[in-house]
Each structure stands twice: as C-alpha cells, then as structure tokens.
Short mmCIF file of C-alpha atoms in Angstrom, two decimals:
data_model
loop_
_atom_site.label_atom_id
_atom_site.label_comp_id
_atom_site.label_asym_id
_atom_site.label_seq_id
_atom_site.Cartn_x
_atom_site.Cartn_y
_atom_site.Cartn_z
CA MET A 30 206.68 158.65 172.07
CA ALA A 31 208.69 155.54 172.89
CA ALA A 32 210.28 153.60 170.05
CA ILE A 33 208.23 150.69 168.73
CA SER A 34 209.59 147.24 167.99
CA LEU A 35 210.84 146.30 164.56
CA THR A 36 208.43 143.34 164.65
CA HIS A 37 205.41 145.60 165.08
CA PHE A 38 206.54 147.85 162.27
CA VAL A 39 207.06 144.92 159.89
CA ASP A 40 203.64 143.53 160.84
CA PHE A 41 202.15 146.93 159.96
CA VAL A 42 203.92 147.06 156.59
CA LYS A 43 202.76 143.53 155.76
CA SER A 44 199.13 144.27 156.61
CA ALA A 45 196.51 145.88 154.40
CA GLY A 46 193.34 147.74 155.38
CA ALA A 47 191.76 147.21 158.81
CA PRO A 48 194.49 144.82 160.08
CA LYS A 49 196.87 147.80 160.08
CA LEU A 50 194.68 149.40 162.75
CA THR A 51 194.86 146.20 164.82
CA VAL A 52 198.67 146.27 164.70
CA VAL A 53 198.74 149.89 165.87
CA LYS A 54 196.27 149.18 168.69
CA ASN A 55 198.37 146.22 169.86
CA THR A 56 201.49 148.36 169.72
CA LYS A 57 199.85 151.11 171.76
CA GLN A 58 198.81 148.58 174.42
CA GLN A 59 202.32 147.15 174.60
CA LEU A 60 203.92 150.59 174.91
CA ALA A 61 201.70 151.22 177.93
CA LYS A 62 203.04 148.13 179.71
CA GLU A 63 206.43 147.43 181.24
CA TYR A 64 208.46 144.64 179.67
CA ASN A 65 207.79 141.34 181.44
CA PRO A 66 210.36 138.57 180.78
CA ALA A 67 207.78 135.98 181.76
CA THR A 68 205.71 136.79 178.68
CA ASP A 69 208.69 136.69 176.30
CA PHE A 70 208.29 133.16 174.93
CA TYR A 71 211.70 132.98 173.22
CA LYS A 72 213.75 134.75 175.89
CA ALA A 73 215.40 131.62 177.35
CA LEU A 74 216.37 130.41 173.88
CA ARG A 75 217.65 133.79 172.76
CA ASP A 76 219.64 134.24 175.96
CA GLY A 77 221.09 130.74 175.61
CA ILE A 78 222.26 131.38 172.05
CA LEU A 79 223.92 134.65 173.01
CA ALA A 80 225.56 133.16 176.11
CA MET A 81 226.99 130.28 174.07
CA HIS A 82 228.57 132.62 171.54
CA LYS A 83 229.86 135.14 174.06
CA THR A 84 231.61 132.45 176.12
CA GLY A 85 232.93 130.55 173.09
CA LEU A 86 231.26 127.28 174.05
CA PRO A 87 230.41 124.55 171.49
CA LYS A 88 226.98 124.45 169.87
CA SER A 89 226.12 121.32 171.87
CA THR A 90 225.75 123.71 174.80
CA LEU A 91 222.39 124.71 173.36
CA ASP A 92 220.95 121.33 174.34
CA SER A 93 221.08 122.44 177.97
CA ILE A 94 218.39 125.02 177.20
CA LEU A 95 215.94 122.15 176.75
CA GLU A 96 216.65 120.63 180.16
CA GLY A 97 214.13 121.41 182.83
CA LEU A 98 211.63 123.23 180.64
CA ALA A 99 208.30 123.33 182.48
CA ASP A 100 206.24 125.14 179.87
CA LYS A 101 204.53 122.57 177.61
CA LYS A 102 204.62 124.89 174.61
CA LYS A 103 208.35 125.44 175.06
CA LYS A 104 208.92 121.70 175.39
CA THR A 105 207.51 121.21 171.90
CA GLY A 106 208.50 124.58 170.42
CA TYR A 107 212.14 124.84 171.47
CA PRO A 108 213.69 121.55 170.19
CA PRO A 109 213.26 122.28 166.44
CA LEU A 110 214.69 125.77 167.01
CA VAL A 111 217.73 124.47 168.86
CA SER A 112 218.21 121.86 166.12
CA GLY A 113 217.83 124.53 163.43
CA TYR A 114 220.35 126.86 165.01
CA LYS A 115 222.89 124.08 165.43
CA LYS A 116 222.38 123.14 161.78
CA PHE A 117 222.96 126.75 160.76
CA LEU A 118 226.25 126.83 162.65
CA GLY A 119 227.34 123.50 161.18
CA LYS A 120 231.14 123.47 161.03
CA LYS A 121 231.44 127.24 160.63
CA ASN A 122 234.28 128.97 162.42
CA ALA A 123 232.13 131.67 163.98
CA THR A 124 233.32 134.16 166.59
CA TRP A 125 231.13 136.60 168.45
CA PHE A 126 231.10 140.38 168.29
CA ASN A 127 228.52 142.75 169.75
CA PRO A 128 226.08 143.62 166.96
CA PRO A 129 225.36 147.32 166.45
CA ARG A 130 221.95 148.65 167.49
CA ASP A 131 220.24 151.93 166.81
CA GLU A 132 216.91 153.55 165.99
CA TRP A 133 215.31 154.57 162.72
CA SER A 134 213.02 157.60 162.75
CA HIS A 135 210.76 159.01 160.09
CA GLY A 136 207.41 160.78 159.93
CA GLY A 137 207.03 160.97 163.69
CA LEU A 138 207.73 157.28 164.27
CA THR A 139 210.82 155.69 165.83
CA VAL A 140 211.64 152.01 165.36
CA ASN A 141 214.18 149.97 167.34
CA ILE A 142 216.70 148.27 165.04
CA ASN A 143 218.08 145.57 167.30
CA PRO A 144 219.68 142.51 165.69
CA GLU A 145 220.54 139.90 168.31
CA VAL A 146 223.62 138.23 166.86
CA GLY A 147 226.98 139.39 165.55
CA LEU A 148 229.24 136.67 164.11
CA LYS A 149 232.51 136.84 162.25
CA ILE A 150 232.37 133.94 159.80
CA ASP A 151 235.28 133.22 157.46
CA GLY A 152 236.57 136.72 158.03
CA CYS A 153 233.25 138.40 157.22
CA LEU A 154 231.15 140.33 159.76
CA ASN A 155 227.55 139.12 159.86
CA VAL A 156 224.84 141.03 161.73
CA ILE A 157 221.83 138.77 162.16
CA LYS A 158 218.21 139.21 163.23
CA LEU A 159 216.74 135.94 164.53
CA TYR A 160 213.33 134.72 163.37
CA PHE A 161 211.84 132.02 165.61
CA LYS A 162 208.16 131.83 164.64
CA ALA A 163 206.56 128.84 162.93
CA GLU A 164 204.82 131.15 160.46
CA ALA A 165 206.66 131.06 157.14
CA LEU A 166 209.24 133.82 156.83
CA SER A 167 208.06 136.06 154.00
CA LYS A 168 210.30 137.81 151.50
CA LEU A 169 208.74 141.14 152.49
CA ARG A 170 209.68 140.65 156.15
CA VAL A 171 213.25 139.79 155.17
CA ASP A 172 213.48 142.77 152.85
CA VAL A 173 212.12 145.27 155.39
CA VAL A 174 214.36 144.06 158.21
CA THR A 175 217.56 143.83 156.16
CA GLN A 176 216.92 147.18 154.46
CA LEU A 177 216.45 149.00 157.76
CA MET A 178 219.51 147.33 159.26
CA SER A 179 221.58 148.28 156.23
CA LEU A 180 220.25 151.83 156.27
CA VAL A 181 220.80 152.48 159.97
CA LEU A 182 223.70 150.25 161.00
CA SER A 183 226.09 150.40 158.04
CA LYS A 184 229.41 152.15 158.60
CA PRO A 185 231.82 153.47 155.96
CA LYS A 186 234.83 151.23 155.26
CA THR A 187 233.40 148.42 157.43
CA PRO A 188 231.96 145.67 155.20
CA VAL A 189 229.09 143.94 156.98
CA LYS A 190 226.43 141.49 155.82
CA PHE A 191 222.96 142.17 157.25
CA SER A 192 220.74 139.09 157.43
CA VAL A 193 217.66 137.45 158.86
CA LEU A 194 218.03 133.86 160.07
CA ASP A 195 215.03 131.57 159.81
CA VAL A 196 216.17 129.60 162.85
CA ARG A 197 213.68 126.77 162.51
CA ASN A 198 214.78 126.02 158.93
CA ALA A 199 218.46 127.02 159.32
CA LYS A 200 218.19 129.42 156.38
CA LEU A 201 220.05 132.73 156.27
CA PHE A 202 218.68 135.53 154.09
CA THR A 203 221.09 138.37 153.36
CA SER A 204 220.50 141.91 152.07
CA ASN A 205 221.44 142.57 148.46
CA GLY A 206 222.05 146.25 149.10
CA THR A 207 219.94 149.36 149.45
CA ASP A 208 216.63 149.54 147.60
CA LYS A 209 215.66 153.22 147.38
CA GLY A 210 212.13 152.34 146.31
CA LEU A 211 211.56 150.15 149.34
CA ILE A 212 213.02 152.80 151.65
CA ALA A 213 210.57 155.34 150.21
CA LEU A 214 207.73 152.90 150.87
CA LEU A 215 208.86 152.38 154.46
CA GLN A 216 209.01 156.12 155.02
CA GLY A 217 205.39 156.38 153.92
CA GLU A 218 204.39 153.47 156.14
CA ALA A 219 206.12 155.08 159.13
CA ALA A 220 204.21 158.33 158.63
CA SER A 221 200.95 156.36 158.33
CA PHE A 222 201.69 154.35 161.49
CA ALA A 223 202.44 157.53 163.48
CA SER A 224 199.28 159.22 162.20
CA ILE A 225 197.04 156.33 163.26
CA LEU A 226 198.81 155.96 166.61
CA ASN A 227 198.44 159.65 167.42
CA ALA A 228 194.75 159.57 166.44
CA LEU A 229 193.87 156.70 168.77
CA PRO A 230 192.21 157.73 172.04
CA GLY A 231 193.82 157.19 175.41
#
C-alpha cells in the first residue's frame, strides 16, 4: 500500500465515529489517482516560498506570486498568506537548508512525513510544516505533526526544532519534546486506519 499523506492521517486522528470512515474513503480515492498539480490549490504559493529561500531572495519576492493570478479563489486566498509569511520572517536572518523527509510506519499503515521548509534562524535549525488553511489550527493537529516529525526526523547530536507554522496568522508552534502517551495513541490510530482501509471494497 502506498504511503498516505500526513494531512489525511491527522484528519483521521482528529475525527470521531463515522467521520473517520469518510477520511479513509477519501484517502482511498486519492491513492487511486495520480497527483495533479492543477488541483493543488496552494502549490504556486508553496513553490514560491521555497524558491525564494533557496535562491536567497528578499521576502518582497513573494509579492510576485500574486501577479497574474487567474483563479478567483487564489486572488482572495493568497494575499493574507503571503502577508502572513512575510510577517513571520520579519527581520529574521534565515538561511535555507533542505528539510529531512521520511516515512512513519505502524500497524500496517505508512505516513509521509514531509515538512516543506528548513531554515537556520539565529544559529538554530528549524524544520517547519506549513499550514495554509483558513480553518483554525488546532492544538491536536500541531501536536500530532510535531510529534511525528520529532519521532522520525530527529538525529543524534543534531539539535533541531520541529514546528508547524500557521502561515495566515504568522504563528510558529514548536514541539516540546516526545510525548510517549501521544505516540502510543497514534500507533493505535494507525492500526485502526489500516484496518478500515483494508476492509473497504475495491
């Protein structure tokens, strides 16, 4: 079975009862399709952020992402995100590094752990997962994402901060370390997800 997205797994963990089944069904449908950039609403913004960092250009470069947008939803949805990301950067001396990526597997389920951004800020390595949605960023989502990043991507003798950035509100939420209780919960959720997925027809 192909690895599922971290977003789908978090949505499953956050849900209770029948909505869990809906998440698994949606995941199964997505796994059956090839990735289509045209349906990735935040792709242009994500690519623009990464390109700016990788080339060492100033944050004002992000304004160019807004030029020539044809999609009406992007015209209204992108500006507050660009503004939020620029606010997050502020006057920080941030330099790019390629963030680590890997997979987490348990109970027959594999989840992609794929933070988008790696920034060295004031001498500290920061591995960051970007959150673009207008829906309020919940503590549970932050905890699940940062815990899995810490669990899978940490390396001995290499201090790294694992965080989720609420781009719209320019707020960075950082892991406070490993929570063994939460990891045990996620292991159970992974086994449950795999069981439902394997039981679905088709």
